[in-house]
Amino acid sequence: MRKILFIFTICLVYSFSNICLAYPNEKNGFRNFYWGESLQEVQANDDIYDLEYIGYNQGENSVEYIAKLKNPYISNQESNSIIFYFWNNKLYEIYIDFYTNTANPELLRQAMIRNFGEPKQEGVLLFVWYGQQTEISLSWGMHTMGLYLNNPYLKAEAIKDGSLKGW
């Protein structure tokens, strides 16, 4: 009986810890781009244009493509470009770059707090929302402002795969 009670307690603790990781309104990607989509599915998406290959990331054994959003505004802040990261032909990370001369990072942060709740502040100008399906990071500095979104599981697999390629 004690063994069953112990196993039940462990399961209960783990189920609550998973619930605590999610934030309100957690997304499975960004707009109409979903984690695990292939490059071909992203290419067929009408929300972007001028998609082009920009490089290979050896550390994550992945490829990167850059595009423009047809609707470049995110919470009234104009984005410059969007970068898609694919590992094993699966979308696992998105980076959105903003025009720093016109963007107001504080307005974007406040809009994200309204949508996703309070972030964890990881640095002076780095705010992170941790979720099971999507992790979002907002950061800015002197000449940069960016929004990173990734699927934690696929990102970890990409990093693991990239580290194995060196052996």
Coordinates of N, CA and C in Angstrom, one line a residue:
M1 N 0.8 -1.2 0.0 CA 0.0 0.0 0.0 C 0.9 1.3 0.0
R2 N 1.9 1.2 0.8 CA 2.8 2.4 0.8 C 3.4 2.7 -0.5
K3 N 3.8 1.6 -1.2 CA 4.4 1.8 -2.5 C 3.4 2.4 -3.5
I4 N 2.2 2.0 -3.5 CA 1.2 2.6 -4.4 C 1.0 4.1 -4.0
L5 N 0.9 4.4 -2.7 CA 0.8 5.8 -2.2 C 2.0 6.6 -2.7
F6 N 3.2 6.1 -2.6 CA 4.4 6.8 -3.0 C 4.3 7.1 -4.5
I7 N 4.0 6.1 -5.3 CA 3.9 6.3 -6.7 C 2.8 7.3 -7.1
F8 N 1.7 7.2 -6.4 CA 0.6 8.2 -6.7 C 1.1 9.6 -6.3
T9 N 1.8 9.8 -5.2 CA 2.3 11.1 -4.8 C 3.3 11.6 -5.8
I10 N 4.2 10.8 -6.3 CA 5.2 11.2 -7.3 C 4.4 11.7 -8.6
C11 N 3.5 10.9 -9.0 CA 2.7 11.3 -10.2 C 2.0 12.6 -10.0
L12 N 1.4 12.8 -8.9 CA 0.7 14.0 -8.6 C 1.6 15.2 -8.6
V13 N 2.8 15.1 -8.0 CA 3.8 16.2 -8.0 C 4.2 16.5 -9.4
Y14 N 4.5 15.5 -10.2 CA 4.9 15.8 -11.6 C 3.8 16.4 -12.4
S15 N 2.6 16.0 -12.2 CA 1.5 16.6 -13.0 C 1.3 18.1 -12.6
F16 N 1.5 18.5 -11.3 CA 1.4 19.9 -11.0 C 2.6 20.7 -11.5
S17 N 3.7 20.1 -11.5 CA 4.9 20.9 -12.0 C 4.8 21.1 -13.5
N18 N 4.2 20.2 -14.3 CA 3.9 20.5 -15.7 C 2.9 21.6 -15.9
I19 N 1.9 21.6 -15.0 CA 0.9 22.7 -15.1 C 1.5 24.0 -14.8
C20 N 2.4 24.1 -13.9 CA 3.0 25.3 -13.5 C 3.9 25.9 -14.6
L21 N 4.4 25.0 -15.5 CA 5.3 25.5 -16.5 C 4.6 26.3 -17.6
A22 N 3.3 26.0 -17.8 CA 2.6 26.6 -18.9 C 2.2 28.0 -18.4
Y23 N 2.1 28.9 -19.4 CA 1.6 30.3 -19.1 C 0.3 30.4 -19.8
P24 N -0.5 31.4 -19.4 CA -1.8 31.6 -20.0 C -1.7 31.8 -21.5
N25 N -2.7 31.3 -22.3 CA -2.8 31.5 -23.7 C -1.5 31.0 -24.4
E26 N -0.9 29.9 -24.0 CA 0.3 29.3 -24.6 C -0.1 28.9 -26.0
K27 N 0.8 29.3 -26.9 CA 0.7 29.0 -28.4 C 1.5 27.8 -28.8
N28 N 1.1 27.2 -29.9 CA 1.9 26.2 -30.5 C 2.6 26.7 -31.8
G29 N 3.4 27.8 -31.6 CA 4.1 28.4 -32.7 C 3.8 29.9 -32.7
F30 N 3.7 30.5 -33.9 CA 3.5 31.9 -34.0 C 2.6 32.1 -35.2
R31 N 1.5 32.8 -35.0 CA 0.4 33.1 -36.0 C 0.1 31.7 -36.6
N32 N 0.2 31.6 -37.9 CA -0.1 30.4 -38.6 C 1.1 29.5 -38.9
F33 N 2.1 29.6 -38.1 CA 3.3 28.7 -38.2 C 3.3 27.9 -36.9
Y34 N 3.4 26.6 -37.2 CA 3.3 25.6 -36.0 C 4.5 24.8 -35.9
W35 N 4.9 24.5 -34.6 CA 6.1 23.6 -34.4 C 5.9 22.3 -35.1
G36 N 7.0 21.9 -35.7 CA 7.1 20.6 -36.4 C 6.7 20.7 -37.9
E37 N 6.2 21.9 -38.3 CA 5.9 22.1 -39.8 C 7.2 21.9 -40.6
S38 N 7.0 21.5 -41.8 CA 8.2 21.3 -42.7 C 8.5 22.7 -43.4
L39 N 9.6 22.7 -44.0 CA 10.0 23.9 -44.8 C 9.0 24.2 -45.9
Q40 N 8.5 23.1 -46.5 CA 7.5 23.2 -47.6 C 6.2 23.8 -47.1
E41 N 5.8 23.4 -45.9 CA 4.6 24.0 -45.3 C 4.7 25.5 -45.0
V42 N 5.9 25.8 -44.5 CA 6.2 27.3 -44.2 C 6.2 28.1 -45.5
Q43 N 6.9 27.5 -46.5 CA 7.0 28.2 -47.8 C 5.6 28.4 -48.4
A44 N 4.7 27.5 -48.2 CA 3.3 27.6 -48.8 C 2.4 28.6 -48.0
N45 N 2.9 29.1 -46.8 CA 2.1 30.0 -46.0 C 2.0 31.3 -46.6
D46 N 0.8 31.9 -46.7 CA 0.6 33.2 -47.3 C 1.0 34.4 -46.4
D47 N 1.3 34.1 -45.2 CA 1.7 35.2 -44.2 C 3.1 35.8 -44.4
I48 N 3.9 35.1 -45.3 CA 5.3 35.6 -45.5 C 5.6 35.7 -47.0
Y49 N 6.6 36.5 -47.3 CA 7.1 36.6 -48.7 C 8.7 36.7 -48.6
D50 N 9.3 36.5 -49.8 CA 10.7 36.6 -49.9 C 11.5 35.7 -49.0
L51 N 11.0 34.4 -48.9 CA 11.7 33.4 -48.0 C 13.0 33.0 -48.7
E52 N 14.1 33.1 -48.0 CA 15.4 32.7 -48.6 C 16.3 32.1 -47.6
Y53 N 17.1 31.1 -48.0 CA 18.1 30.4 -47.2 C 19.2 31.4 -46.7
I54 N 19.5 31.3 -45.4 CA 20.6 32.2 -45.0 C 21.8 31.4 -44.3
G55 N 21.6 30.1 -44.0 CA 22.7 29.4 -43.4 C 22.4 28.1 -42.7
Y56 N 23.5 27.5 -42.3 CA 23.5 26.2 -41.6 C 24.0 26.5 -40.2
N57 N 23.3 26.0 -39.2 CA 23.8 26.2 -37.8 C 24.3 24.8 -37.3
Q58 N 25.6 24.7 -37.3 CA 26.3 23.5 -36.9 C 25.9 23.0 -35.5
G59 N 25.9 24.0 -34.6 CA 25.6 23.7 -33.2 C 24.3 23.0 -32.9
E60 N 23.3 23.3 -33.8 CA 22.0 22.6 -33.7 C 21.6 21.8 -34.9
N61 N 22.6 21.6 -35.8 CA 22.4 20.8 -37.0 C 21.1 21.2 -37.7
S62 N 21.0 22.5 -37.9 CA 19.7 23.0 -38.4 C 20.0 24.0 -39.6
V63 N 19.0 24.4 -40.3 CA 19.1 25.4 -41.4 C 18.2 26.5 -41.0
E64 N 18.6 27.7 -41.5 CA 17.9 29.0 -41.2 C 17.4 29.6 -42.5
Y65 N 16.2 30.1 -42.5 CA 15.6 30.9 -43.6 C 15.1 32.2 -43.0
I66 N 15.2 33.2 -43.9 CA 14.7 34.6 -43.5 C 13.6 34.9 -44.4
A67 N 12.6 35.7 -43.9 CA 11.5 36.2 -44.7 C 11.0 37.5 -44.2
K68 N 10.0 38.0 -44.9 CA 9.3 39.2 -44.4 C 7.8 38.8 -44.1
L69 N 7.3 39.4 -43.1 CA 5.9 39.1 -42.8 C 5.0 40.1 -43.6
K70 N 3.9 39.6 -44.2 CA 3.0 40.4 -44.9 C 2.3 41.4 -43.9
N71 N 2.0 41.0 -42.7 CA 1.6 41.9 -41.7 C 2.7 42.0 -40.7
P72 N 3.6 43.0 -40.8 CA 4.8 43.1 -40.0 C 4.5 43.6 -38.6
Y73 N 3.3 43.9 -38.2 CA 3.0 44.5 -36.9 C 2.7 43.5 -35.8
I74 N 3.4 43.6 -34.7 CA 3.1 42.7 -33.6 C 2.9 43.7 -32.4
S75 N 1.7 43.8 -31.9 CA 1.3 44.8 -30.9 C 1.7 46.2 -31.3
N76 N 1.4 46.5 -32.5 CA 1.7 47.9 -33.1 C 3.2 48.2 -33.2
Q77 N 4.0 47.2 -33.1 CA 5.5 47.3 -33.3 C 5.9 46.7 -34.6
E78 N 6.6 47.4 -35.5 CA 6.9 46.9 -36.8 C 8.1 46.0 -36.8
S79 N 7.9 44.8 -37.3 CA 9.1 43.9 -37.4 C 9.8 44.1 -38.7
N80 N 11.1 43.8 -38.7 CA 11.9 43.9 -39.8 C 11.9 42.6 -40.6
S81 N 12.2 41.5 -39.9 CA 12.2 40.2 -40.6 C 11.9 39.1 -39.6
I82 N 11.6 37.9 -40.2 CA 11.4 36.7 -39.4 C 12.3 35.7 -39.9
I83 N 12.9 35.0 -38.9 CA 13.9 33.9 -39.3 C 13.3 32.6 -38.7
F84 N 13.3 31.6 -39.6 CA 12.8 30.2 -39.3 C 13.9 29.3 -39.1
Y85 N 13.9 28.5 -38.1 CA 15.0 27.5 -37.9 C 14.3 26.1 -38.0
F86 N 15.0 25.2 -38.8 CA 14.5 23.9 -39.1 C 15.5 22.9 -38.7
W87 N 15.1 21.9 -37.9 CA 15.9 20.7 -37.6 C 15.2 19.5 -38.1
N88 N 15.9 18.6 -38.9 CA 15.2 17.5 -39.5 C 13.9 17.9 -40.2
N89 N 14.0 19.0 -40.9 CA 12.8 19.6 -41.7 C 11.6 19.8 -40.8
K90 N 11.9 20.2 -39.5 CA 10.8 20.5 -38.6 C 11.1 21.9 -38.0
L91 N 10.1 22.8 -38.1 CA 10.2 24.1 -37.5 C 10.3 24.0 -36.0
Y92 N 11.3 24.5 -35.4 CA 11.5 24.4 -34.0 C 11.8 25.8 -33.3
E93 N 12.1 26.8 -34.1 CA 12.4 28.1 -33.5 C 12.1 29.2 -34.5
I94 N 11.7 30.3 -34.0 CA 11.4 31.5 -34.8 C 12.1 32.7 -34.1
Y95 N 12.7 33.6 -34.9 CA 13.2 34.8 -34.3 C 12.6 36.0 -35.1
I96 N 12.1 37.0 -34.5 CA 11.5 38.1 -35.1 C 12.4 39.3 -34.7
D97 N 12.9 40.0 -35.7 CA 13.7 41.2 -35.5 C 12.9 42.4 -35.7
F98 N 13.0 43.4 -34.9 CA 12.3 44.7 -35.0 C 13.1 45.8 -35.4
Y99 N 12.5 46.8 -36.1 CA 13.2 48.1 -36.4 C 13.4 48.8 -35.1
T100 N 14.7 48.9 -34.7 CA 15.0 49.5 -33.3 C 14.7 51.0 -33.3
N101 N 14.8 51.7 -34.5 CA 14.6 53.1 -34.5 C 13.1 53.5 -34.3
T102 N 12.2 52.6 -34.5 CA 10.8 52.9 -34.3 C 10.1 52.1 -33.2
A103 N 10.6 50.9 -32.9 CA 10.0 50.0 -31.9 C 10.1 50.5 -30.5
N104 N 9.1 50.2 -29.7 CA 9.1 50.5 -28.3 C 9.0 49.2 -27.6
P105 N 10.1 48.7 -27.0 CA 10.1 47.4 -26.4 C 9.2 47.3 -25.2
E106 N 9.1 48.4 -24.5 CA 8.2 48.3 -23.3 C 6.7 48.1 -23.7
L107 N 6.3 48.7 -24.8 CA 4.9 48.5 -25.2 C 4.7 47.0 -25.6
L108 N 5.7 46.5 -26.3 CA 5.6 45.1 -26.7 C 5.6 44.2 -25.4
R109 N 6.4 44.5 -24.5 CA 6.5 43.7 -23.2 C 5.2 43.7 -22.5
Q110 N 4.6 44.9 -22.4 CA 3.3 45.1 -21.7 C 2.2 44.3 -22.4
A111 N 2.2 44.3 -23.7 CA 1.2 43.6 -24.5 C 1.4 42.1 -24.3
M112 N 2.6 41.6 -24.2 CA 2.9 40.2 -23.9 C 2.5 39.8 -22.5
I113 N 2.6 40.7 -21.6 CA 2.2 40.4 -20.2 C 0.7 40.3 -20.2
R114 N 0.0 41.1 -20.9 CA -1.5 41.0 -21.0 C -1.9 39.7 -21.6
N115 N -1.2 39.2 -22.6 CA -1.5 38.0 -23.3 C -1.0 36.7 -22.6
F116 N 0.1 36.8 -22.0 CA 0.8 35.5 -21.5 C 1.1 35.5 -20.0
G117 N 0.8 36.6 -19.3 CA 1.1 36.7 -17.9 C 2.5 37.3 -17.6
E118 N 2.9 37.3 -16.4 CA 4.2 37.8 -16.0 C 5.3 36.9 -16.4
P119 N 6.3 37.5 -17.0 CA 7.5 36.7 -17.4 C 8.5 36.5 -16.3
K120 N 9.4 35.6 -16.5 CA 10.6 35.5 -15.6 C 11.6 36.5 -16.2
Q121 N 12.2 37.4 -15.4 CA 13.2 38.3 -15.8 C 14.6 37.6 -15.7
E122 N 15.2 37.3 -16.8 CA 16.5 36.5 -16.8 C 17.7 37.5 -16.8
G123 N 17.5 38.7 -17.2 CA 18.5 39.7 -17.2 C 17.9 41.1 -17.2
V124 N 18.7 42.1 -17.3 CA 18.2 43.4 -17.2 C 17.2 43.7 -18.3
L125 N 17.5 43.2 -19.5 CA 16.5 43.5 -20.7 C 16.2 42.2 -21.3
L126 N 16.0 41.1 -20.6 CA 15.6 39.8 -21.1 C 14.4 39.3 -20.3
F127 N 13.3 39.0 -21.0 CA 12.1 38.5 -20.3 C 11.7 37.2 -21.0
V128 N 11.4 36.2 -20.2 CA 11.1 34.9 -20.7 C 9.8 34.3 -20.2
W129 N 9.0 33.8 -21.1 CA 7.8 33.1 -20.7 C 8.0 31.6 -21.0
Y130 N 8.0 30.8 -20.0 CA 8.3 29.4 -20.2 C 7.0 28.6 -20.3
G131 N 6.9 27.8 -21.3 CA 5.7 26.9 -21.5 C 6.1 25.5 -22.0
Q132 N 5.2 24.6 -22.0 CA 5.5 23.3 -22.4 C 5.7 23.2 -23.9
Q133 N 4.9 23.9 -24.7 CA 4.9 23.9 -26.1 C 5.8 25.0 -26.7
T134 N 5.7 26.1 -26.0 CA 6.4 27.3 -26.6 C 7.1 28.1 -25.5
E135 N 8.3 28.4 -25.7 CA 9.1 29.3 -24.9 C 9.3 30.6 -25.6
I136 N 9.0 31.7 -25.0 CA 9.1 33.0 -25.7 C 10.1 33.9 -24.9
S137 N 11.0 34.5 -25.6 CA 12.0 35.4 -25.0 C 11.9 36.8 -25.7
L138 N 11.8 37.8 -25.0 CA 11.9 39.2 -25.5 C 13.1 39.8 -24.9
S139 N 14.0 40.3 -25.8 CA 15.2 41.0 -25.4 C 15.5 42.2 -26.3
W140 N 16.2 43.2 -25.7 CA 16.6 44.3 -26.5 C 17.8 44.9 -25.9
G141 N 18.5 45.7 -26.7 CA 19.7 46.4 -26.3 C 19.9 47.7 -27.1
M142 N 21.1 48.1 -27.3 CA 21.4 49.4 -28.0 C 20.9 49.4 -29.4
H143 N 21.2 48.4 -30.1 CA 20.8 48.4 -31.6 C 20.0 47.1 -32.0
T144 N 19.5 46.4 -31.0 CA 18.7 45.2 -31.3 C 17.5 45.1 -30.5
M145 N 16.5 44.5 -31.1 CA 15.3 44.1 -30.3 C 14.7 42.9 -31.0
G146 N 14.5 41.9 -30.3 CA 14.1 40.6 -30.9 C 13.2 39.8 -30.0
L147 N 12.4 39.0 -30.7 CA 11.5 38.1 -30.0 C 11.8 36.7 -30.5
Y148 N 12.2 35.8 -29.6 CA 12.5 34.4 -29.9 C 11.4 33.6 -29.4
L149 N 11.0 32.6 -30.2 CA 10.0 31.6 -29.9 C 10.5 30.3 -30.2
N150 N 10.4 29.3 -29.4 CA 10.9 28.0 -29.7 C 10.0 26.9 -29.0
N151 N 10.1 25.7 -29.6 CA 9.5 24.5 -28.9 C 10.6 23.9 -28.1
P152 N 10.5 23.9 -26.7 CA 11.6 23.4 -25.9 C 12.0 22.0 -26.2
Y153 N 11.1 21.1 -26.5 CA 11.5 19.7 -26.8 C 12.3 19.7 -28.1
L154 N 11.8 20.3 -29.2 CA 12.5 20.2 -30.5 C 13.8 20.9 -30.4
K155 N 13.9 22.0 -29.7 CA 15.2 22.8 -29.5 C 16.2 21.9 -28.8
A156 N 15.8 21.2 -27.7 CA 16.7 20.4 -27.0 C 17.2 19.2 -27.9
E157 N 16.3 18.7 -28.7 CA 16.7 17.6 -29.6 C 17.7 18.1 -30.7
A158 N 17.5 19.3 -31.2 CA 18.4 19.9 -32.2 C 19.8 20.2 -31.5
I159 N 19.8 20.7 -30.3 CA 21.1 20.9 -29.7 C 21.8 19.6 -29.4
K160 N 21.0 18.6 -29.0 CA 21.6 17.2 -28.8 C 22.2 16.7 -30.1
D161 N 21.4 16.8 -31.1 CA 21.8 16.3 -32.4 C 23.1 17.0 -32.9
G162 N 23.1 18.4 -32.7 CA 24.3 19.1 -33.1 C 25.5 18.8 -32.4
S163 N 25.4 18.5 -31.1 CA 26.5 18.1 -30.3 C 27.0 16.7 -30.7
L164 N 26.2 15.8 -31.1 CA 26.6 14.5 -31.5 C 27.3 14.5 -32.9
K165 N 27.0 15.5 -33.7 CA 27.7 15.6 -35.0 C 29.2 15.7 -34.9
G166 N 29.6 16.3 -33.8 CA 31.1 16.5 -33.6 C 31.8 15.2 -33.3
W167 N 31.1 14.2 -32.9 CA 31.8 12.9 -32.4 C 32.1 12.0 -33.5

